[in-house]
């Protein structure tokens, strides 16, 4: 009888104590999940099983004084998933995002993750998910770089926030030859601060660049994860031949950037679902505008970029089902939009460690009472 | 500076102590929310702002041994919302459902609700939401009955689980002339148990009926909220002239039942979004099959029932924007599918009471540490 079992609450400090800052471990978990994505042993939201999530979309204006209004990075999103394999668990990431938060002493997004028994639906764990989400977001470009650009020496970092710190931490575990990091942020202080962190933490050369175009000029690897508050545009001619461009956030460029690149998706069915959802939305163009892959979807619709069906994704590359590309002069663009399966899998790993180490606080869902109506629903003759 | 403020955890017992069993109060909150729905001061999920939620849809079969399989009432759903007015808060209900749960001493669904600061995204409260969800589900048919069938004397109850108990509790606050409740459940023990509860709690006559058709025969009001495990079908000819049929769960009938009834929806834009989502799903028919309104949507598509656009819903009736129907011999069907706005609004009301009464446990999202990267992100010259 499982009724009344407690669930575990893990604060951010608990999640750190459970090992979320171990980038190599997070990369390993994400690689394992890519295997499950490639084989199909997972579910995300909706009848198509591949929805990124369901968000609250704020209006541009409103007659109601309290209603939050649209703006870059202003949203709430719920992201449910089931992950199979050794994880075998359901969960939901839920977060709100506001670029005004750092001015309040808060991260831009505030995230929590709930893990649930796949059979009973009972919560197993509620955890602060800021570090979980950053770690899994950083692991994807790192895996992509190992796969597509092993032996890289120069990494360009566009955007010096929490996501690119996680990217650098993860890339460092996969690129032993890396010797130089060049950083750019619209906030010059942020790039200087992160350059110092790279030098202090990893002992590699780190410089800042005054523009995004200058930043990417000599880089084998480019990681883009910049705030949406200032639209980012980089010309295709600014990238080095054969560069691998890792997009964890949106970037605008000229059509040649997309049309002349080898495109690798994180997971093709996720992007097919994005396009299906955009087609069903009241405004397809507005839906595209909100997505990292938006510029690609427009060019696919126009027949100028190969269709999603048959495109290459990281699961098929990492599992060896598709050969890795070999032309060293071709530019590669990797589009990674984030998937709840990574949060849930990494969350389960951390939860398991937290239980082993006695971290967190046990909470009782039902309190002093029996589960509601369990007694009522049990057939009895009184 | 809001960084580091604690949030509140409320167990089921705490939510009960905060007043969730006060049916009259829950009905009042839901009536208030119908006003916000009618005026537009709310958001639910997606670009159309009216999605019910995003679920994990289990497959009918799977090559993976751990993957949960499809079955009646087997699902996980995330339901985000913003509610305006005096509530002015965001939140997400998240639950898993399994009809095997009562055999394990658990309710069929296990639900939690998170409330979040609309600006920062920080959690304000995590609460057990079984009682919240039941209370708001029961309040809708009660409000509909006051509006459409005041002075009812006989209530037929189809399905004797937690939802119909909440319906009876709420209807009792809105129908002072009610004198007789007739109950049916495929489990005869469950209907006997609930009949005794009705007699003991409300002092009105309560009898059980051996079939659903017999149960509804002499009723002014019919409330349908039965398990999906045994498909429910009631012939249109079994209902009394002028009956008001309140659907909180699916019911099959002959086409005449739908075509010859006055149909009132809980919220027309919700149903328009259901139809949009079904049209975008891989299998429109399967999507309809999972929905309470599915039989209606099919008949609307066939041109045999008036389109959703221009149909009457409870918000427009309760706000007086649409006159209440007066033909006493016409059968009315009310289709209520559940909306996260009710959970979030009622949840906020209970959270506020819990704070006033000192209920629950304070939890710290960040633990011993500062919010992650807040220090990093704050521009400093060191």
XYZ file of C-alpha atoms in Angstrom:
764
model
C 0.000 0.000 0.000
C 1.602 3.201 -1.134
C -0.955 5.613 0.317
C 0.509 8.351 2.409
C 4.162 7.933 1.507
C 6.088 11.196 1.812
C 7.723 13.033 -1.036
C 10.992 14.915 -0.996
C 11.534 18.653 -1.253
C 14.923 19.798 -2.548
C 15.940 23.452 -2.467
C 18.534 24.833 -4.859
C 21.197 24.237 -2.205
C 20.075 20.597 -1.911
C 20.222 20.140 -5.686
C 23.747 21.528 -5.672
C 24.665 19.146 -2.848
C 23.237 16.295 -4.928
C 25.707 17.031 -7.702
C 24.029 19.187 -10.328
C 27.248 21.153 -10.872
C 29.079 17.996 -11.977
C 28.965 18.841 -15.677
C 30.478 15.556 -16.860
C 27.750 13.592 -15.087
C 25.003 15.816 -16.533
C 26.428 15.329 -20.024
C 26.405 11.541 -19.495
C 22.758 11.597 -18.396
C 21.785 13.689 -21.415
C 23.636 11.339 -23.762
C 21.684 8.456 -22.250
C 18.446 10.374 -22.870
C 19.380 10.975 -26.503
C 19.512 7.175 -26.822
C 15.959 6.973 -25.448
C 14.822 9.743 -27.812
C 16.323 7.874 -30.762
C 14.664 4.589 -29.781
C 11.325 6.181 -28.840
C 11.255 5.253 -25.144
C 9.829 8.595 -23.974
C 6.741 10.800 -24.121
C 6.436 14.534 -24.152
C 3.159 16.451 -24.276
C 0.170 16.096 -26.538
C -1.206 13.489 -28.917
C 1.917 13.884 -31.077
C 4.036 13.083 -27.968
C 6.627 15.720 -28.845
C 5.314 19.063 -27.638
C 7.946 21.254 -25.989
C 5.372 22.476 -23.479
C 2.332 24.650 -22.919
C 2.877 28.306 -22.136
C 0.929 31.302 -20.973
C 1.277 33.818 -23.804
C 0.910 37.380 -22.566
C -0.920 39.898 -24.781
C 0.784 42.936 -26.308
C -1.745 45.203 -24.597
C -4.711 44.721 -22.313
C -7.622 46.712 -20.902
C -7.027 44.939 -17.568
C -4.541 46.696 -15.276
C -3.155 43.526 -13.690
C -2.643 41.464 -16.847
C 1.071 40.781 -17.558
C 2.091 42.098 -20.970
C 4.169 40.529 -23.710
C 7.881 41.178 -23.843
C 11.063 39.323 -24.723
C 11.494 36.326 -22.416
C 8.193 37.008 -20.595
C 6.347 33.719 -20.245
C 5.262 30.825 -18.066
C 5.658 27.304 -19.454
C 4.638 23.830 -18.249
C 6.733 20.988 -19.694
C 5.529 17.452 -18.903
C 7.398 14.277 -19.897
C 7.796 10.567 -19.315
C 11.329 9.156 -19.662
C 11.879 5.407 -20.020
C 14.988 3.273 -19.655
C 16.407 3.203 -16.132
C 14.602 6.497 -15.378
C 11.044 5.233 -15.914
C 9.391 8.265 -14.356
C 7.009 11.119 -15.174
C 7.533 14.755 -14.348
C 6.748 18.363 -15.115
C 8.978 21.416 -15.253
C 7.129 24.689 -14.596
C 8.688 28.102 -14.775
C 8.131 31.804 -15.133
C 10.566 34.114 -16.874
C 11.071 37.860 -16.633
C 14.189 39.736 -17.756
C 13.534 42.284 -15.002
C 14.292 39.608 -12.387
C 18.076 40.085 -12.158
C 17.417 43.671 -11.065
C 15.443 42.163 -8.161
C 18.224 39.775 -7.161
C 16.554 36.827 -8.874
C 17.503 34.719 -11.889
C 15.667 35.611 -15.109
C 13.666 32.377 -14.882
C 12.481 30.703 -11.698
C 11.975 26.984 -12.260
C 10.650 24.014 -10.331
C 10.482 20.360 -11.327
C 8.045 17.784 -9.990
C 8.783 14.070 -10.416
C 5.845 11.665 -10.205
C 5.301 7.934 -9.881
C 4.357 6.928 -13.425
C 1.646 4.558 -12.144
C -0.022 6.347 -9.236
C 0.698 9.955 -10.195
C 1.969 10.662 -6.657
C 4.712 13.272 -6.372
C 8.106 11.733 -5.584
C 10.028 14.967 -5.430
C 9.644 18.718 -5.868
C 12.913 20.464 -6.563
C 14.276 23.866 -7.434
C 15.113 23.393 -11.101
C 17.191 26.440 -12.028
C 20.443 24.506 -11.845
C 18.908 21.375 -13.389
C 17.620 23.285 -16.367
C 20.896 25.139 -16.899
C 22.914 21.925 -16.640
C 20.830 20.048 -19.183
C 20.744 23.040 -21.511
C 24.539 23.250 -21.392
C 25.017 19.533 -21.945
C 23.314 19.438 -25.362
C 25.705 21.749 -27.260
C 28.621 20.021 -25.506
C 27.484 16.626 -26.806
C 26.878 18.133 -30.231
C 30.383 19.596 -30.255
C 31.986 16.254 -29.378
C 30.040 14.628 -32.168
C 30.433 17.288 -34.857
C 33.628 19.152 -33.998
C 35.993 17.058 -31.878
C 39.326 18.676 -31.151
C 38.019 22.245 -31.276
C 40.468 24.882 -30.069
C 38.533 28.154 -30.012
C 35.052 28.652 -28.554
C 33.054 31.843 -29.107
C 30.416 32.575 -26.467
C 27.552 34.903 -27.440
C 25.616 35.845 -24.321
C 27.232 35.679 -20.882
C 24.380 34.490 -18.690
C 23.640 31.320 -16.791
C 23.035 29.156 -19.877
C 26.380 29.858 -21.525
C 28.175 29.280 -18.220
C 26.615 25.825 -18.210
C 27.582 25.392 -21.876
C 31.222 26.254 -21.136
C 31.277 23.917 -18.134
C 29.911 21.076 -20.260
C 32.018 21.800 -23.359
C 35.143 21.701 -21.182
C 34.353 18.058 -20.375
C 34.102 17.164 -24.086
C 36.806 19.301 -25.758
C 40.207 18.546 -24.223
C 42.051 20.608 -26.885
C 40.104 23.801 -26.170
C 42.570 26.601 -25.475
C 40.785 29.900 -26.065
C 37.362 31.286 -25.241
C 36.158 34.583 -26.739
C 33.094 36.155 -25.136
C 30.565 38.788 -26.086
C 27.538 40.203 -24.311
C 25.586 43.412 -24.927
C 26.481 44.133 -21.298
C 30.273 44.528 -21.408
C 30.517 44.036 -17.639
C 28.870 40.641 -17.946
C 31.371 39.484 -20.563
C 34.363 40.686 -18.526
C 32.999 38.929 -15.449
C 32.497 35.687 -17.336
C 35.924 35.895 -18.990
C 37.500 36.124 -15.537
C 35.420 33.134 -14.433
C 36.610 31.092 -17.434
C 40.251 31.924 -16.734
C 39.961 31.247 -13.003
C 37.950 28.068 -13.335
C 39.474 26.372 -16.365
C 42.871 28.033 -16.748
C 42.361 28.753 -20.442
C 42.815 32.023 -22.248
C 39.645 34.107 -22.268
C 39.064 37.423 -24.033
C 36.082 39.612 -24.668
C 34.978 40.946 -28.043
C 33.175 44.243 -28.635
C 30.705 42.822 -31.172
C 29.128 39.465 -31.853
C 30.581 39.420 -35.380
C 34.090 39.986 -34.032
C 33.538 37.359 -31.350
C 32.792 34.516 -33.768
C 35.450 35.425 -36.353
C 38.125 32.844 -35.505
C 36.080 30.254 -33.620
C 35.725 26.528 -34.343
C 32.738 26.453 -31.991
C 30.154 29.166 -31.406
C 27.622 28.945 -28.571
C 24.635 31.317 -28.800
C 22.497 31.822 -25.677
C 21.743 35.524 -25.398
C 18.883 37.468 -23.851
C 15.964 38.108 -26.177
C 15.759 41.667 -24.933
C 18.286 42.854 -27.525
C 17.752 41.132 -30.878
C 20.959 39.360 -31.945
C 22.043 39.294 -35.570
C 25.306 37.895 -36.937
C 26.167 37.923 -40.663
C 26.969 34.567 -42.247
C 30.257 36.005 -43.547
C 31.460 36.590 -39.993
C 31.805 32.889 -39.170
C 34.993 30.932 -39.894
C 34.885 28.191 -42.539
C 33.780 24.946 -40.986
C 32.502 26.560 -37.783
C 29.983 24.640 -35.683
C 27.319 27.051 -34.445
C 25.413 25.804 -31.395
C 22.104 27.628 -30.908
C 20.500 27.366 -27.454
C 18.763 30.697 -27.997
C 17.477 32.679 -30.964
C 19.752 34.356 -33.495
C 18.942 36.261 -36.681
C 21.171 36.141 -39.744
C 20.977 36.432 -43.519
C 19.324 33.631 -45.484
C 22.724 32.345 -46.607
C 23.560 31.460 -43.003
C 20.714 28.951 -42.890
C 20.673 27.852 -46.529
C 24.417 27.192 -46.818
C 24.804 25.380 -43.481
C 24.496 21.738 -42.600
C 21.582 21.822 -40.100
C 21.470 19.385 -37.190
C 18.409 19.452 -34.907
C 18.322 18.308 -31.310
C 15.286 16.101 -32.056
C 13.442 16.239 -35.362
C 9.988 15.244 -33.990
C 10.141 18.197 -31.541
C 10.544 20.605 -34.458
C 7.816 18.882 -36.464
C 5.522 19.431 -33.476
C 6.549 23.101 -33.211
C 5.557 23.558 -36.866
C 2.248 21.710 -36.355
C 1.441 23.879 -33.336
C 2.381 27.062 -35.208
C 0.120 26.043 -38.092
C -2.776 25.606 -35.652
C -2.104 28.916 -33.855
C -4.101 32.062 -34.621
C -0.926 33.668 -36.085
C 1.636 31.293 -37.616
C 4.190 34.062 -38.157
C 4.012 35.183 -34.525
C 4.427 31.574 -33.419
C 7.540 31.220 -35.614
C 8.925 34.505 -34.263
C 8.970 33.065 -30.738
C 11.023 29.992 -31.726
C 14.767 29.442 -32.128
C 14.061 27.444 -35.288
C 11.649 30.077 -36.654
C 13.967 31.359 -39.434
C 14.568 27.757 -40.546
C 10.867 26.863 -40.587
C 10.158 29.863 -42.839
C 12.878 28.768 -45.263
C 11.653 25.171 -45.149
C 8.111 26.397 -45.950
C 9.636 28.322 -48.884
C 11.450 25.206 -50.114
C 14.902 26.735 -49.578
C 16.048 24.466 -46.715
C 15.488 20.673 -46.715
C 12.314 19.562 -44.916
C 12.400 18.386 -41.305
C 11.429 14.877 -42.365
C 14.710 13.138 -43.116
C 16.841 15.789 -41.400
C 19.610 14.757 -39.036
C 19.276 15.050 -35.274
C 21.556 14.456 -32.325
C 19.895 11.224 -31.219
C 20.514 9.599 -34.601
C 24.086 10.924 -34.724
C 24.991 9.895 -31.169
C 23.456 6.449 -31.590
C 25.463 5.917 -34.791
C 22.343 5.413 -36.916
C 23.486 8.284 -39.116
C 27.168 8.766 -40.030
C 28.858 11.866 -38.657
C 29.546 14.522 -41.292
C 33.156 14.720 -42.466
C 33.518 17.801 -44.720
C 35.689 20.069 -42.531
C 34.913 23.224 -44.501
C 31.139 22.999 -44.196
C 29.480 25.170 -41.561
C 27.172 23.294 -39.205
C 24.273 24.820 -37.291
C 22.858 22.900 -34.324
C 19.387 23.983 -33.180
C 18.565 22.921 -29.606
C 15.284 24.075 -28.086
C 15.220 22.235 -24.781
C 13.146 19.205 -23.884
C 11.502 18.201 -20.633
C 12.880 14.653 -20.965
C 16.323 15.993 -20.036
C 15.021 17.819 -16.963
C 13.082 14.775 -15.798
C 15.963 12.334 -16.321
C 18.567 14.559 -14.690
C 16.078 15.376 -11.942
C 15.601 11.683 -11.197
C 19.347 11.166 -11.032
C 19.689 14.020 -8.544
C 16.664 12.877 -6.533
C 18.171 9.402 -6.219
C 21.449 10.889 -5.017
C 19.613 13.177 -2.593
C 17.841 10.180 -1.068
C 21.164 8.336 -0.717
C 22.778 11.365 0.938
C 19.824 12.227 3.171
C 19.311 15.639 1.586
C 16.093 17.683 1.509
C 12.907 17.626 3.542
C 10.187 15.001 3.549
C 6.700 16.385 2.920
C 3.396 14.650 3.431
C 0.846 15.229 0.665
C -2.148 14.270 2.774
C -1.185 15.712 6.136
C -2.886 14.235 9.173
C -5.669 12.749 7.095
C -6.011 9.694 4.957
C -5.915 10.358 1.242
C -9.268 12.055 0.554
C -12.133 9.762 -0.328
C -9.935 6.675 -0.359
C -12.081 5.391 2.495
C -15.243 6.576 0.765
C -14.354 4.884 -2.473
C -13.422 1.578 -0.917
C -16.560 -0.585 -1.090
C -17.653 -1.391 2.470
C -20.913 -2.586 3.964
C -21.429 -0.669 7.166
C 14.145 42.957 -2.929
C 12.102 39.804 -3.145
C 15.004 37.360 -3.508
C 14.900 34.464 -1.115
C 11.378 34.885 0.207
C 9.882 31.577 1.331
C 6.879 29.881 -0.237
C 4.165 27.940 1.525
C 3.505 24.209 1.389
C -0.060 23.084 2.144
C -0.928 19.415 2.574
C -4.443 18.138 1.964
C -5.145 18.515 5.676
C -3.989 22.140 5.513
C -6.209 22.834 2.498
C -9.150 21.371 4.417
C -8.289 23.564 7.400
C -8.208 26.568 5.048
C -11.835 25.925 4.099
C -11.939 23.984 0.846
C -14.951 21.991 2.091
C -17.016 25.176 2.384
C -19.021 24.568 -0.782
C -20.861 27.899 -0.727
C -17.578 29.776 -0.665
C -16.159 27.707 -3.529
C -19.289 28.382 -5.588
C -18.901 32.121 -4.939
C -15.263 32.057 -6.080
C -16.195 30.172 -9.236
C -19.004 32.629 -10.005
C -16.479 35.450 -9.669
C -14.176 33.629 -12.106
C -17.003 33.236 -14.637
C -17.218 37.034 -14.608
C -13.500 37.225 -15.438
C -13.944 34.627 -18.180
C -16.793 36.644 -19.670
C -14.812 39.888 -19.603
C -11.544 38.304 -20.790
C -9.412 39.019 -17.706
C -7.628 35.646 -17.743
C -5.188 33.500 -19.708
C -5.026 29.776 -20.123
C -2.419 27.911 -22.185
C -1.199 28.472 -25.716
C -1.348 31.248 -28.286
C -5.165 30.929 -28.346
C -5.154 31.491 -24.527
C -7.840 28.869 -23.967
C -6.147 25.477 -23.910
C -7.445 23.140 -21.209
C -3.922 21.822 -20.641
C -1.126 19.680 -22.019
C -1.219 15.970 -21.296
C 1.002 12.951 -21.595
C -0.916 10.605 -23.889
C 0.020 6.994 -23.275
C 0.251 4.639 -26.288
C -2.077 1.659 -26.786
C 0.929 -0.663 -26.915
C 4.681 -0.256 -26.664
C 7.857 -2.285 -27.249
C 9.257 -0.718 -24.055
C 8.452 -2.654 -20.870
C 8.246 0.382 -18.587
C 6.091 2.635 -20.792
C 2.632 3.289 -19.265
C -0.144 2.159 -21.589
C -3.378 3.840 -22.596
C -6.542 3.142 -20.656
C -9.646 4.979 -19.490
C -8.653 7.826 -17.170
C -4.915 7.116 -17.549
C -3.126 10.399 -18.105
C -0.949 13.178 -16.739
C -2.000 16.757 -17.457
C -0.414 20.174 -16.826
C -2.903 23.064 -16.675
C -1.398 26.567 -16.491
C -3.441 29.765 -16.067
C -3.375 33.414 -15.148
C -6.465 34.794 -13.374
C -7.057 38.530 -13.126
C -9.387 40.570 -10.966
C -8.579 40.428 -7.261
C -6.736 37.122 -7.837
C -4.066 38.495 -10.217
C -1.881 35.388 -10.023
C -0.412 32.642 -12.189
C -0.450 28.941 -11.433
C -0.293 25.414 -12.732
C -2.283 22.329 -11.776
C -0.436 19.073 -12.472
C -1.899 15.630 -11.935
C -1.713 11.969 -12.763
C -4.751 9.722 -12.981
C -5.098 5.966 -12.708
C -8.354 4.088 -11.997
C -6.309 1.399 -10.240
C -5.424 3.907 -7.498
C -8.452 3.345 -5.221
C -7.352 -0.290 -4.908
C -4.057 1.063 -3.533
C -5.766 3.347 -1.000
C -5.283 6.430 -3.173
C -7.704 8.708 -5.008
C -7.983 8.039 -8.743
C -6.158 11.284 -9.488
C -3.357 12.781 -7.422
C -3.181 16.535 -7.949
C -0.952 19.413 -6.928
C -1.303 23.110 -7.625
C 1.507 25.661 -7.744
C 0.729 29.380 -7.450
C 3.322 31.818 -8.780
C 4.010 35.531 -8.591
C 2.829 36.769 -11.992
C 5.831 39.093 -12.312
C 8.800 37.178 -10.950
C 7.618 33.614 -11.546
C 8.534 32.670 -7.964
C 6.366 30.002 -6.340
C 4.038 31.433 -3.707
C 2.475 28.154 -2.676
C 2.483 24.450 -3.486
C -0.663 22.694 -2.331
C -2.329 19.318 -2.496
C -5.067 19.994 -5.032
C -7.372 16.973 -4.810
C -9.932 18.833 -2.723
C -9.460 22.077 -4.680
C -10.093 20.362 -7.971
C -13.132 18.491 -6.695
C -14.611 21.649 -5.152
C -14.263 23.716 -8.323
C -15.565 20.869 -10.456
C -18.644 20.570 -8.248
C -19.264 24.308 -8.216
C -19.782 24.642 -11.994
C -22.871 22.420 -12.344
C -24.268 23.987 -9.177
C -23.984 27.480 -10.687
C -25.434 26.194 -13.942
C -28.371 24.664 -12.083
C -29.145 27.925 -10.266
C -29.082 29.754 -13.568
C -30.950 27.250 -15.724
C -33.169 25.266 -13.329
C -33.897 27.213 -10.129
C -36.289 25.483 -7.769
C -35.342 21.952 -8.805
C -36.750 19.201 -6.602
C -35.164 15.966 -7.825
C -31.465 15.452 -8.596
C -30.187 12.325 -10.353
C -26.540 11.486 -9.701
C -24.752 9.272 -12.255
C -21.410 8.165 -10.815
C -20.832 8.101 -7.059
C -17.225 9.200 -6.776
C -15.470 12.262 -5.439
C -16.651 14.615 -8.190
C -20.361 13.969 -7.723
C -19.997 14.305 -3.958
C -18.630 17.784 -4.614
C -21.465 18.426 -7.069
C -24.081 17.463 -4.477
C -22.412 19.600 -1.823
C -22.420 22.592 -4.175
C -25.916 22.019 -5.594
C -27.274 21.927 -2.032
C -26.116 25.535 -1.599
C -27.962 26.664 -4.762
C -31.171 24.590 -4.739
C -33.145 25.189 -1.531
C -36.186 23.257 -2.826
C -34.243 20.058 -3.503
C -35.959 17.169 -1.715
C -34.870 13.960 -3.407
C -31.568 12.583 -4.732
C -31.476 9.406 -6.835
C -28.078 7.795 -7.307
C -26.561 5.274 -9.677
C -23.081 3.800 -9.993
C -21.886 0.664 -11.767
C -20.625 -0.298 -8.310
C -23.848 -0.747 -6.294
C -21.923 -0.479 -3.012
C -20.660 2.945 -3.999
C -24.174 4.231 -4.703
C -25.542 2.849 -1.403
C -22.654 4.444 0.479
C -23.212 7.811 -1.179
C -26.992 7.644 -0.636
C -26.379 7.181 3.080
C -23.963 10.134 3.010
C -26.586 12.328 1.306
C -29.243 11.391 3.875
C -26.890 11.843 6.835
C -25.334 15.082 5.620
C -28.265 16.912 4.069
C -31.323 15.221 5.559
C -32.995 14.740 2.186
C -34.445 11.574 0.738
C -31.856 9.551 -1.184
C -32.429 6.357 -3.144
C -30.368 4.260 -5.466
C -31.367 3.151 -8.952
C -30.278 -0.077 -10.644
C -29.630 1.536 -14.029
C -28.626 4.951 -15.287
C -31.803 5.185 -17.396
C -33.976 4.465 -14.341
C -31.964 6.933 -12.270
C -32.633 9.931 -14.530
C -36.312 9.140 -15.225
C -37.983 11.626 -12.876
C -35.198 14.125 -12.310
C -35.219 17.900 -12.885
C -31.437 17.889 -12.601
C -29.011 15.191 -13.724
C -25.313 15.285 -12.797
C -23.021 12.981 -14.791
C -19.514 12.321 -13.447
C -18.809 8.609 -13.852
C -15.599 6.634 -14.291
C -14.498 6.194 -17.895
C -13.700 2.553 -17.178
C -17.286 1.485 -17.978
C -18.693 3.418 -20.947
C -21.893 5.199 -19.934
C -24.830 5.452 -22.322
C -28.273 6.906 -21.554
C -31.075 7.079 -24.140
C -32.570 10.506 -24.810
C -36.033 9.099 -24.107
C -35.063 8.260 -20.537
C -34.816 11.913 -19.460
C -37.805 13.856 -18.138
C -39.173 16.739 -20.226
C -37.311 19.896 -19.365
C -34.477 18.116 -17.531
C -31.185 19.964 -17.089
C -28.320 17.537 -17.700
C -25.010 18.625 -16.184
C -22.034 16.840 -17.738
C -18.771 16.923 -15.774
C -17.712 13.633 -17.371
C -18.333 11.865 -20.679
C -21.686 10.313 -21.599
C -22.827 8.615 -24.794
C -26.373 8.879 -26.073
C -28.343 8.823 -29.315
C -28.007 11.769 -31.695
C -31.447 13.051 -30.647
C -30.096 13.707 -27.155
C -27.624 16.261 -28.497
C -29.610 17.568 -31.466
C -32.860 18.164 -29.555
C -31.267 19.774 -26.483
C -30.462 23.371 -25.715
C -26.643 23.195 -25.282
C -24.868 25.450 -22.800
C -21.069 25.310 -22.621
C -18.953 26.231 -19.634
C -16.809 28.520 -21.813
C -17.134 28.611 -25.589
C -13.484 29.585 -26.318
C -12.309 26.500 -24.396
C -14.317 24.263 -26.721
C -13.134 26.154 -29.804
C -9.570 25.480 -28.653
C -10.351 21.764 -28.075
C -11.584 21.550 -31.669
C -8.523 23.427 -32.999
C -6.213 21.095 -31.084
C -8.096 18.013 -32.296
C -7.824 19.233 -35.884
C -4.048 19.582 -35.457
C -3.672 16.162 -33.784
C -2.495 13.099 -35.727
C -5.979 11.522 -35.268
C -8.910 13.950 -34.959
C -11.384 11.173 -34.131
C -9.226 9.824 -31.312
C -8.871 13.355 -29.946
C -12.675 13.782 -29.984
C -13.127 10.403 -28.293
C -11.167 11.624 -25.274
C -13.352 14.715 -24.750
C -16.663 15.229 -22.966
C -17.814 17.421 -25.856
C -16.639 14.919 -28.496
C -20.148 13.779 -29.557
C -21.187 17.418 -29.926
C -18.131 18.383 -31.979
C -18.865 15.545 -34.417
C -22.462 16.725 -34.829
C -21.309 20.330 -35.209
C -18.860 19.214 -37.925
C -21.789 17.445 -39.613
C -23.924 20.593 -39.429
C -26.511 18.974 -37.149
C -25.816 21.040 -34.010
C -25.271 24.848 -34.090
C -21.614 25.900 -34.317
C -19.637 26.861 -31.220
C -19.349 30.431 -32.425
C -22.452 32.149 -31.109
C -23.318 29.367 -28.652
C -24.278 30.209 -25.083
C -21.909 29.709 -22.180
C -22.133 30.079 -18.431
C -20.075 33.275 -18.269
C -22.445 35.082 -20.622
C -25.513 33.707 -18.787
C -24.244 34.509 -15.291
C -23.143 37.992 -16.296
C -26.568 38.660 -17.802
C -25.164 39.367 -21.259
C -27.410 36.608 -22.619
C -30.983 36.117 -21.339
C -31.700 32.930 -19.427
C -33.800 30.419 -21.376
C -37.447 30.211 -20.352
C -39.066 27.258 -22.217
C -39.698 24.846 -19.311
C -40.198 21.798 -21.547
C -36.883 22.077 -23.380
C -34.073 19.790 -22.271
C -30.796 21.569 -21.495
C -27.340 19.985 -21.622
C -24.475 21.745 -19.857
C -20.980 20.660 -20.920
C -18.283 21.515 -18.361
C -14.737 20.330 -19.014
C -12.793 21.954 -16.214
C -10.522 24.965 -16.440
C -7.317 25.806 -14.618
C -8.584 29.346 -13.908
C -10.937 27.892 -11.293
C -8.168 25.913 -9.592
C -5.847 28.914 -9.521
C -8.492 31.336 -8.201
C -9.767 28.974 -5.537
C -6.189 28.025 -4.709
C -5.307 31.687 -4.142
C -8.310 32.118 -1.881
C -7.255 29.111 0.205
C -3.596 30.186 0.239
C -4.607 33.617 1.556
C -6.682 32.002 4.293
C -3.840 29.618 5.137
C -1.456 32.541 5.578
C -3.978 34.289 7.833
C -4.448 31.145 9.921
C -0.763 30.199 10.066
C -1.293 26.896 8.261
C 1.275 24.923 6.291
C 5.063 24.922 6.182
C 7.371 27.590 4.820
C 9.876 26.303 2.263
C 12.936 28.072 0.952
C 13.482 27.703 -2.799
C 17.163 28.582 -2.698
C 18.239 26.929 0.546
C 21.384 28.252 2.175
C 22.543 29.909 -1.010
C 21.693 33.086 -2.791
C 19.530 32.665 -5.849
C 21.869 31.072 -8.398
C 23.822 33.476 -10.558
C 21.981 36.487 -9.198
C 25.372 37.673 -7.976
C 26.970 36.701 -11.271
C 24.375 38.514 -13.282
C 24.508 41.700 -11.266
C 26.947 43.988 -13.062
C 29.842 44.632 -10.699
C 33.377 45.866 -11.182
C 35.563 43.790 -8.895
